[in-house]
Coordinates of C-alpha atoms in Angstrom, one line a residue:
M1 CA 47.9 122.5 50.8
S2 CA 44.7 121.1 52.3
S3 CA 45.8 117.5 51.5
A4 CA 49.2 118.1 53.2
A5 CA 47.5 119.5 56.3
E6 CA 45.2 116.5 56.4
T7 CA 48.2 114.2 56.2
W8 CA 50.0 115.9 59.1
T9 CA 46.8 115.9 61.1
G10 CA 46.5 112.2 60.7
V11 CA 50.2 111.7 61.7
F12 CA 49.8 113.7 64.9
D13 CA 46.5 112.0 65.8
G14 CA 48.1 108.6 65.5
L15 CA 51.1 109.8 67.6
F16 CA 48.8 111.2 70.3
T17 CA 46.7 108.0 70.3
R18 CA 49.9 105.9 70.9
L19 CA 51.1 108.2 73.6
S20 CA 47.8 108.0 75.3
Q21 CA 47.8 104.2 75.2
A22 CA 51.4 104.0 76.5
R23 CA 50.4 106.3 79.4
E24 CA 47.5 104.2 80.3
T25 CA 49.5 101.0 80.2
F26 CA 52.5 102.4 82.2
V27 CA 52.6 101.2 85.8
P28 CA 55.2 103.1 87.8
A29 CA 57.6 100.8 89.8
L30 CA 58.8 102.0 93.2
S31 CA 62.4 101.2 94.1
L32 CA 64.0 101.9 97.4
R33 CA 67.2 103.8 97.2
E34 CA 69.3 105.3 100.0
V35 CA 70.7 108.7 99.3
G36 CA 72.9 110.7 101.6
T37 CA 74.2 114.2 101.6
I38 CA 77.7 115.7 102.2
T39 CA 77.7 117.8 105.3
N40 CA 81.4 118.7 105.3
V41 CA 84.5 118.1 103.1
A42 CA 88.1 118.4 104.4
T43 CA 91.5 117.2 103.2
G44 CA 90.9 113.7 101.9
I45 CA 87.8 113.0 104.0
A46 CA 84.1 113.9 103.9
K47 CA 81.3 113.8 106.5
V48 CA 78.0 112.3 105.1
S49 CA 74.5 112.4 106.7
G50 CA 71.9 109.8 105.8
L51 CA 72.6 106.3 104.4
P52 CA 71.4 104.4 107.5
G53 CA 72.1 101.0 105.9
A54 CA 75.7 101.7 105.0
G55 CA 78.3 99.2 106.4
F56 CA 81.9 99.6 107.6
D57 CA 84.3 99.7 104.6
E58 CA 81.5 100.0 102.1
L59 CA 82.3 101.9 98.9
L60 CA 80.2 105.1 98.4
R61 CA 79.8 107.0 95.2
F62 CA 80.1 110.8 95.1
P63 CA 79.4 113.2 92.2
G64 CA 82.0 113.3 89.4
D65 CA 82.6 109.5 89.7
V66 CA 84.6 110.0 92.9
Y67 CA 84.5 107.1 95.4
G68 CA 85.1 106.9 99.1
I69 CA 85.2 104.2 101.9
A70 CA 82.9 104.4 104.9
F71 CA 85.4 104.6 107.8
N72 CA 83.6 106.0 110.8
L73 CA 80.0 104.9 111.4
D74 CA 78.5 107.3 114.0
E75 CA 74.8 107.6 115.0
D76 CA 74.1 110.7 112.9
E77 CA 76.9 110.8 110.3
I78 CA 79.5 108.7 108.4
G79 CA 83.2 109.6 108.2
V80 CA 84.3 108.8 104.6
V81 CA 87.8 108.4 103.3
L82 CA 87.9 109.9 99.8
L83 CA 89.8 108.0 97.0
G84 CA 89.9 110.6 94.2
D85 CA 90.0 114.3 93.4
Y86 CA 87.7 116.0 95.9
A87 CA 88.2 119.6 94.7
N88 CA 84.7 119.8 93.2
L89 CA 82.8 118.2 96.1
Q90 CA 80.9 120.5 98.3
A91 CA 78.3 120.4 101.2
G92 CA 74.9 119.4 100.0
D93 CA 76.1 117.0 97.2
E94 CA 74.3 113.7 96.9
V95 CA 76.0 110.4 98.0
Q96 CA 75.0 106.9 97.0
R97 CA 75.7 103.5 98.3
T98 CA 77.3 100.9 96.0
G99 CA 76.5 97.9 98.2
R100 CA 80.1 96.5 97.8
V101 CA 83.5 96.8 99.4
M102 CA 86.5 98.2 97.7
D103 CA 88.0 95.8 95.2
V104 CA 90.8 95.8 92.6
A105 CA 91.4 94.1 89.2
V106 CA 93.7 91.1 89.4
G107 CA 95.1 88.6 86.9
D108 CA 98.1 88.2 84.5
A109 CA 96.9 91.1 82.4
L110 CA 98.4 93.4 85.0
L111 CA 102.0 92.1 84.5
G112 CA 104.2 94.8 83.0
R113 CA 101.7 97.6 83.9
V114 CA 101.9 100.6 86.2
I115 CA 98.5 101.2 88.0
D116 CA 97.0 103.1 90.9
P117 CA 95.3 101.3 93.8
L118 CA 91.9 101.6 92.0
G119 CA 93.3 99.6 89.1
R120 CA 93.5 102.5 86.7
P121 CA 96.5 102.5 84.3
L122 CA 99.1 105.2 84.8
D123 CA 101.5 104.1 82.0
G124 CA 99.6 105.3 79.0
M125 CA 99.4 101.8 77.5
G126 CA 95.6 101.6 77.2
P127 CA 93.0 100.0 79.4
I128 CA 93.6 96.8 81.3
T129 CA 91.4 93.9 80.1
T130 CA 90.7 91.5 83.0
T131 CA 87.3 90.3 84.4
E132 CA 88.6 89.1 87.8
R133 CA 88.4 91.3 90.8
L134 CA 89.3 90.7 94.5
A135 CA 88.5 92.8 97.6
V136 CA 91.4 94.8 98.8
E137 CA 90.8 93.8 102.5
R138 CA 90.9 90.0 102.8
P139 CA 91.4 87.7 105.8
A140 CA 94.8 86.1 106.1
V141 CA 95.2 82.3 105.4
P142 CA 94.4 80.2 108.5
I143 CA 97.5 78.8 110.2
M144 CA 96.6 75.1 109.5
E145 CA 96.7 75.9 105.7
R146 CA 100.3 77.2 105.9
A147 CA 103.5 75.3 105.3
P148 CA 107.0 75.8 106.6
V149 CA 109.4 78.1 104.7
T150 CA 111.8 75.7 103.0
V151 CA 112.8 77.3 99.6
P152 CA 115.3 80.2 99.5
L153 CA 114.5 83.5 97.7
Q154 CA 117.8 84.5 96.2
T155 CA 118.3 88.3 96.2
G156 CA 121.5 88.3 94.2
L157 CA 123.2 90.2 97.0
K158 CA 126.1 88.3 98.6
V159 CA 125.7 89.9 102.0
V160 CA 122.0 89.0 102.2
D161 CA 122.0 85.5 100.6
A162 CA 125.0 84.4 102.7
L163 CA 124.5 86.1 106.1
I164 CA 120.8 87.2 106.2
P165 CA 119.0 84.7 104.0
I166 CA 115.3 85.1 103.0
G167 CA 112.9 82.2 102.3
R168 CA 109.9 82.1 100.1
G169 CA 106.9 83.0 102.3
Q170 CA 109.0 85.1 104.7
R171 CA 108.5 88.7 105.8
E172 CA 111.8 90.5 106.0
L173 CA 111.9 94.2 107.0
I174 CA 114.3 96.6 105.3
V175 CA 115.0 99.4 107.8
G176 CA 117.3 102.4 107.7
D177 CA 117.6 106.2 107.4
R178 CA 116.6 108.0 104.3
Q179 CA 119.0 107.7 101.3
T180 CA 120.8 104.6 102.6
G181 CA 119.8 102.3 99.7
K182 CA 116.6 100.6 101.0
T183 CA 114.8 100.8 97.6
A184 CA 118.0 99.6 95.8
I185 CA 118.0 96.4 97.8
A186 CA 114.3 95.8 97.0
L187 CA 114.8 96.5 93.2
D188 CA 117.9 94.3 93.1
T189 CA 115.9 91.5 94.6
I190 CA 113.2 92.0 91.9
L191 CA 115.8 92.0 89.1
N192 CA 117.3 88.8 90.4
Q193 CA 114.0 86.9 90.0
R194 CA 114.3 86.9 86.2
G195 CA 114.1 83.3 85.0
K196 CA 113.2 82.0 88.5
D197 CA 109.4 81.8 88.0
V198 CA 108.7 84.4 90.7
L199 CA 106.2 87.1 90.0
C200 CA 106.8 90.5 91.6
V201 CA 104.6 93.4 92.9
Y202 CA 106.2 96.7 93.7
C203 CA 104.0 99.0 95.7
A204 CA 105.2 102.6 95.9
I205 CA 103.3 104.5 98.7
G206 CA 103.4 108.3 98.7
Q207 CA 106.7 108.5 96.8
R208 CA 108.0 111.3 94.6
A209 CA 106.8 110.8 91.0
S210 CA 110.4 111.2 89.8
A211 CA 111.7 108.4 92.2
V212 CA 109.0 106.0 91.0
A213 CA 109.6 106.8 87.4
K214 CA 113.3 106.1 87.9
G215 CA 112.5 102.7 89.5
V216 CA 110.1 101.8 86.7
A217 CA 112.7 102.8 84.1
I218 CA 115.3 100.5 85.7
L219 CA 112.9 97.6 85.8
R220 CA 112.0 98.2 82.1
E221 CA 115.7 98.5 81.0
Q222 CA 116.7 95.3 82.8
G223 CA 113.7 93.3 81.4
A224 CA 112.1 92.8 84.9
L225 CA 108.9 94.7 84.1
A226 CA 107.6 91.7 82.2
Y227 CA 107.0 89.7 85.4
T228 CA 106.3 92.8 87.7
V229 CA 103.1 94.8 88.6
V230 CA 103.8 98.3 89.8
V231 CA 101.2 99.9 92.1
V232 CA 101.8 103.6 92.6
T233 CA 100.5 106.4 94.8
E234 CA 102.4 109.7 94.6
G235 CA 103.0 112.2 97.3
N236 CA 100.2 114.6 96.1
D237 CA 97.5 111.9 95.9
P238 CA 94.7 111.8 98.6
P239 CA 95.8 110.1 101.8
G240 CA 93.0 107.5 101.3
L241 CA 94.7 106.2 98.1
A242 CA 98.0 105.8 100.1
F243 CA 96.2 104.0 102.8
I244 CA 94.5 101.3 100.5
A245 CA 97.6 100.9 98.2
P246 CA 99.4 98.1 100.1
Y247 CA 96.1 96.2 100.6
A248 CA 95.3 96.4 96.9
A249 CA 98.8 95.3 95.9
T250 CA 98.6 92.4 98.3
S251 CA 95.3 91.2 96.7
I252 CA 97.0 91.3 93.3
A253 CA 99.8 89.2 94.7
E254 CA 97.5 86.8 96.5
H255 CA 95.6 86.0 93.3
S256 CA 98.8 84.6 91.8
M257 CA 99.8 82.9 95.1
E258 CA 96.5 81.1 95.2
K259 CA 97.2 79.7 91.8
G260 CA 100.3 78.0 93.1
R261 CA 102.8 80.7 92.0
D262 CA 105.7 82.2 94.0
V263 CA 105.2 85.9 94.5
L264 CA 107.4 88.7 95.9
I265 CA 105.9 92.0 97.1
V266 CA 107.7 95.1 98.1
Y267 CA 106.1 97.8 100.2
D268 CA 108.0 101.1 99.7
D269 CA 107.5 102.3 102.3
L270 CA 105.2 101.6 105.2
T271 CA 106.3 104.8 107.0
Q272 CA 104.3 106.8 104.5
H273 CA 101.4 104.4 104.9
A274 CA 101.4 104.9 108.7
R275 CA 101.5 108.7 108.2
A276 CA 98.6 108.6 105.8
Y277 CA 96.6 106.6 108.3
R278 CA 97.5 109.0 111.1
E279 CA 96.4 111.9 108.9
L280 CA 93.0 110.3 108.1
S281 CA 92.5 109.3 111.8
L282 CA 93.2 112.7 113.1
L283 CA 90.9 114.4 110.5
L284 CA 88.1 112.0 111.5
R285 CA 88.6 112.9 115.1
R286 CA 89.8 109.5 116.3
P287 CA 91.8 109.6 119.6
P288 CA 95.6 109.9 119.1
G289 CA 98.0 107.7 120.9
R290 CA 101.8 107.5 121.0
E291 CA 103.4 110.0 118.5
A292 CA 99.8 110.9 117.5
F293 CA 99.3 107.6 115.8
P294 CA 95.9 106.0 116.5
G295 CA 95.8 102.9 118.8
D296 CA 95.1 100.5 115.9
I297 CA 98.2 101.3 113.9
F298 CA 99.8 98.0 114.9
Y299 CA 96.7 96.2 113.7
I300 CA 96.6 97.8 110.2
H301 CA 100.2 96.6 109.5
S302 CA 99.8 93.1 111.2
R303 CA 96.7 92.3 109.1
L304 CA 98.6 93.4 106.0
L305 CA 101.8 91.4 106.6
E306 CA 100.0 88.3 108.0
R307 CA 98.8 87.7 104.4
A308 CA 102.3 86.8 103.4
T309 CA 102.9 83.1 103.8
H310 CA 103.7 79.8 102.2
L311 CA 100.6 77.8 101.4
C312 CA 100.4 74.0 102.1
A313 CA 100.3 71.6 99.2
E314 CA 96.5 71.2 99.4
R315 CA 96.1 74.9 98.7
G316 CA 98.5 74.8 95.7
G317 CA 101.8 75.4 97.5
G318 CA 102.2 79.0 96.4
S319 CA 104.1 81.6 98.4
L320 CA 104.0 85.3 99.1
T321 CA 107.2 86.9 100.3
A322 CA 107.0 90.4 101.7
L323 CA 109.8 93.0 101.9
P324 CA 108.3 95.9 103.8
I325 CA 110.5 99.0 103.9
I326 CA 110.6 101.4 106.9
E327 CA 112.4 104.7 107.2
T328 CA 114.1 105.6 110.5
E329 CA 115.0 109.1 111.7
A330 CA 118.6 109.6 113.0
Q331 CA 119.1 105.8 113.3
N332 CA 116.3 105.5 115.9
I333 CA 115.4 101.9 115.4
S334 CA 113.4 101.9 118.6
A335 CA 110.8 104.4 117.5
Y336 CA 107.1 103.5 117.5
I337 CA 106.6 102.3 113.9
P338 CA 110.0 100.5 113.4
T339 CA 109.5 98.5 116.6
N340 CA 105.9 97.6 115.6
L341 CA 107.1 96.3 112.2
I342 CA 110.1 94.5 113.7
S343 CA 107.8 92.6 116.0
I344 CA 105.5 91.7 113.2
T345 CA 108.1 90.5 110.6
D346 CA 110.5 87.5 110.6
G347 CA 113.7 89.5 110.7
Q348 CA 115.2 92.8 109.5
I349 CA 118.0 94.1 107.2
Y350 CA 119.4 97.2 108.8
L351 CA 121.2 99.7 106.6
S352 CA 123.7 101.9 108.4
P353 CA 124.4 105.5 107.4
S354 CA 128.0 105.3 108.6
L355 CA 128.7 102.3 106.3
F356 CA 127.0 104.2 103.5
E357 CA 129.3 107.2 104.0
L358 CA 132.3 104.9 104.0
G359 CA 131.3 103.6 100.6
V360 CA 130.4 100.1 101.8
L361 CA 127.4 99.4 99.5
P362 CA 125.0 97.8 100.1
A363 CA 125.4 99.4 103.6
V364 CA 124.0 96.4 105.5
D365 CA 125.0 96.3 109.2
V366 CA 125.4 92.5 109.7
G367 CA 125.4 92.9 113.5
K368 CA 122.0 94.5 113.7
S369 CA 120.4 92.5 110.9
V370 CA 118.8 89.1 111.4
S371 CA 116.7 86.5 109.6
R372 CA 114.6 84.4 111.9
V373 CA 113.3 82.0 109.3
G374 CA 115.5 82.1 106.2
G375 CA 118.3 80.1 107.7
K376 CA 116.1 77.0 107.6
A377 CA 115.6 77.6 103.8
Q378 CA 119.2 78.4 103.1
R379 CA 121.0 75.9 100.9
A380 CA 123.6 73.7 102.7
T381 CA 126.3 75.1 100.4
Y382 CA 125.8 78.5 101.8
R383 CA 125.5 77.3 105.4
A384 CA 128.9 75.6 105.1
V385 CA 130.6 78.9 104.5
A386 CA 128.3 81.5 106.0
G387 CA 128.8 80.4 109.7
D388 CA 132.6 81.0 109.6
L389 CA 132.1 84.1 107.6
K390 CA 129.7 85.8 110.0
L391 CA 131.9 85.0 113.0
A392 CA 135.1 86.3 111.3
Y393 CA 133.3 89.5 110.2
A394 CA 131.9 90.1 113.8
Q395 CA 135.4 89.6 115.2
F396 CA 136.8 92.0 112.6
E397 CA 134.3 94.7 113.5
E398 CA 135.1 94.5 117.2
L399 CA 138.9 94.5 116.6
E400 CA 138.6 97.4 114.1
T401 CA 137.0 99.6 116.7
F402 CA 139.7 98.6 119.2
A403 CA 142.5 99.3 116.7
R404 CA 141.3 102.8 116.0
F405 CA 142.8 103.8 119.4
G406 CA 146.3 103.2 118.1
A407 CA 147.0 100.2 120.2
R408 CA 149.9 97.9 119.1
L409 CA 148.5 94.8 117.6
D410 CA 150.0 91.3 117.6
E411 CA 150.4 89.3 114.4
D412 CA 147.2 87.2 114.8
T413 CA 145.1 90.3 115.5
R414 CA 146.5 92.1 112.5
Q415 CA 145.7 89.1 110.3
T416 CA 142.2 88.9 111.6
I417 CA 141.7 92.6 110.7
E418 CA 143.2 92.2 107.2
H419 CA 141.0 89.1 106.6
G420 CA 137.9 91.1 107.8
R421 CA 138.7 94.0 105.4
R422 CA 138.8 91.4 102.5
I423 CA 135.4 90.1 103.7
R424 CA 133.9 93.6 103.7
A425 CA 135.4 94.3 100.2
C426 CA 133.9 91.1 98.9
L427 CA 130.5 91.9 100.3
K428 CA 130.4 95.2 98.5
Q429 CA 128.3 95.1 95.3
A430 CA 127.4 97.5 92.6
E431 CA 123.8 98.7 92.3
F432 CA 121.4 96.7 90.1
S433 CA 124.0 94.0 89.3
P434 CA 122.8 90.8 91.1
V435 CA 125.3 87.9 91.3
A436 CA 124.3 84.3 90.4
V437 CA 124.5 81.5 92.9
P438 CA 127.7 79.7 91.5
A439 CA 129.6 83.1 91.4
Q440 CA 128.6 83.8 95.0
I441 CA 129.6 80.3 96.2
A442 CA 133.0 80.7 94.4
V443 CA 133.7 84.1 96.0
L444 CA 132.6 82.9 99.5
L445 CA 134.7 79.7 99.4
A446 CA 137.7 81.7 98.2
L447 CA 137.1 84.0 101.2
T448 CA 136.9 81.2 103.7
A449 CA 140.1 79.6 102.2
K450 CA 141.8 83.1 102.7
L451 CA 142.8 83.3 99.0
F452 CA 142.0 87.0 99.0
D453 CA 144.2 87.8 102.0
P454 CA 147.5 88.4 100.1
I455 CA 145.8 90.7 97.5
A456 CA 146.0 94.4 98.0
L457 CA 142.7 96.1 99.0
E458 CA 142.7 98.4 95.9
K459 CA 142.7 95.3 93.6
M460 CA 139.9 93.5 95.5
T461 CA 137.1 94.6 93.1
E462 CA 139.0 93.4 90.0
A463 CA 140.0 90.1 91.8
Q464 CA 136.4 89.5 92.9
L465 CA 135.1 90.0 89.4
S466 CA 137.7 87.7 88.0
V467 CA 136.5 84.9 90.4
E468 CA 132.8 85.6 89.5
K469 CA 133.7 85.2 85.7
A470 CA 135.7 82.1 86.4
A471 CA 132.7 80.6 88.2
A472 CA 131.1 80.0 84.8
S473 CA 133.6 77.2 84.3
I474 CA 132.3 75.2 87.3
S475 CA 130.9 71.9 86.0
A476 CA 127.2 71.5 85.6
E477 CA 127.3 68.5 87.9
I478 CA 128.6 70.6 90.8
T479 CA 126.2 73.6 90.1
A480 CA 123.3 71.2 90.1
R481 CA 124.2 70.3 93.7
F482 CA 124.0 73.9 94.7
E483 CA 120.2 73.7 94.4
T484 CA 119.8 70.6 96.6
A485 CA 119.9 70.3 100.4
K486 CA 123.1 68.2 100.3
K487 CA 126.4 69.6 101.4
L488 CA 129.2 69.9 99.0
S489 CA 131.7 67.1 99.1
D490 CA 135.4 67.8 99.8
E491 CA 136.2 67.1 96.1
D492 CA 133.6 69.7 95.0
R493 CA 135.1 72.3 97.4
H494 CA 138.6 71.6 96.2
A495 CA 137.5 71.9 92.6
I496 CA 135.8 75.3 93.2
I497 CA 138.7 76.6 95.3
E498 CA 141.2 75.6 92.6
I499 CA 139.2 77.5 89.9
A500 CA 139.2 80.6 92.3
R501 CA 142.9 80.1 92.9
Q502 CA 143.7 80.2 89.2
A503 CA 141.5 83.3 88.7
L504 CA 143.3 85.1 91.5
A505 CA 146.8 84.1 90.4
P506 CA 147.4 87.4 88.3
F507 CA 146.5 89.5 91.4
Q508 CA 148.9 87.8 93.8
P509 CA 152.0 89.7 94.9
A510 CA 155.3 88.2 93.9
S511 CA 156.1 86.9 97.4
A512 CA 152.8 85.0 97.6
K513 CA 153.3 83.5 94.2
K514 CA 156.7 82.0 95.2
A515 CA 155.2 80.6 98.4

């Protein structure tokens, strides 16, 4: 036993000797670290004292790996917008600076994924492996580095591509009451980009989880998720997440644009974004303005949408096309937020509840919709037919209102109304079934040639589908000219109209066939 005790004594003596040497050689290093304390926590915000060196928009770290953005910088405290679950935060908790602004992961690794604005995956498909990150708030491209909008962005919707065209790099607002098909138009546009080398970013802001899940399921079924990034904040998420969501989604889109790619981004919808910002501003005691929105509500949307553009060739020639969505109340298009967005964007697609109730889908009101840029990018083939079509449709809508009073109509007026009804029937389109350019041109040329006029209205859907199928037989030489800026020759027009005439022959009444 004595030998064992001596052995252990020697071990401990050696250990204590080494500890003593380590203690003597250790030189404590002083490091300066700013630490703040939470003074108050409310819904989605926190008040923090201390941190005198914190800057505006700096990311702060709270206990439990919760982050927040410094939003109000007052003399004695900081108003912080929280970006996570704040249920466990309480007064007295420690807050640390990170020394950086809010950023998000970017890159091709995000394609096909569903993420939140912090870049965390929500689809259960494992972590996202990408090393590149960009700040969510970035300055817009200088005007001298932008190029004109010259290439169309085909939506696959006849009424939009023909009458309210959108160009790559444009900002086109989709506006209408709730449940009128705004999201459906945006999803149709994303579906139509398959095979067109356009990446898509769909940003759902404060939406119901079931509605977002349905949209993601449609994109996955149609094979569109492969070229799409979905950024999601749900209705029960903190308002801070809803506020940064569109900026984070735009940074993801800008990364591809700066590499020379064409990108489409959908903000669904900016009404929820404005409400989240109003909630944060009122909680932080910022002065309210019109409809209780803060005075800088115009600025937060303009600095977001100004980032959508077409870059010049020296910057790679990429483009970012924005489709912001806004919800109106009782068709009040002149409310505060809709008028703000209308003045920022390059046109609007207005969806009418009355047309929706009549079954005219998509329920686009052509009279109140406009594209201030896309007409320059529209192909000459479309322009050749769209002008006559829009005029005839406008005349029909005026005469239809007049005819409701039971007035006796002369033959010319009756024919104008019948022709207008065929135009409306042809502009109808099933949800999530975009139409290719050759099929659209065939239908529109058949309309301008009044080939549909003798056909009964109840047979219009079948007749239109017949023309769309027959458009597959248009020669490759002619379809190649659809993509150029040149107008169709008379021979090309006659060839397409003849194909449409043959497709419509079975639907013609006997009297028309004899004629």
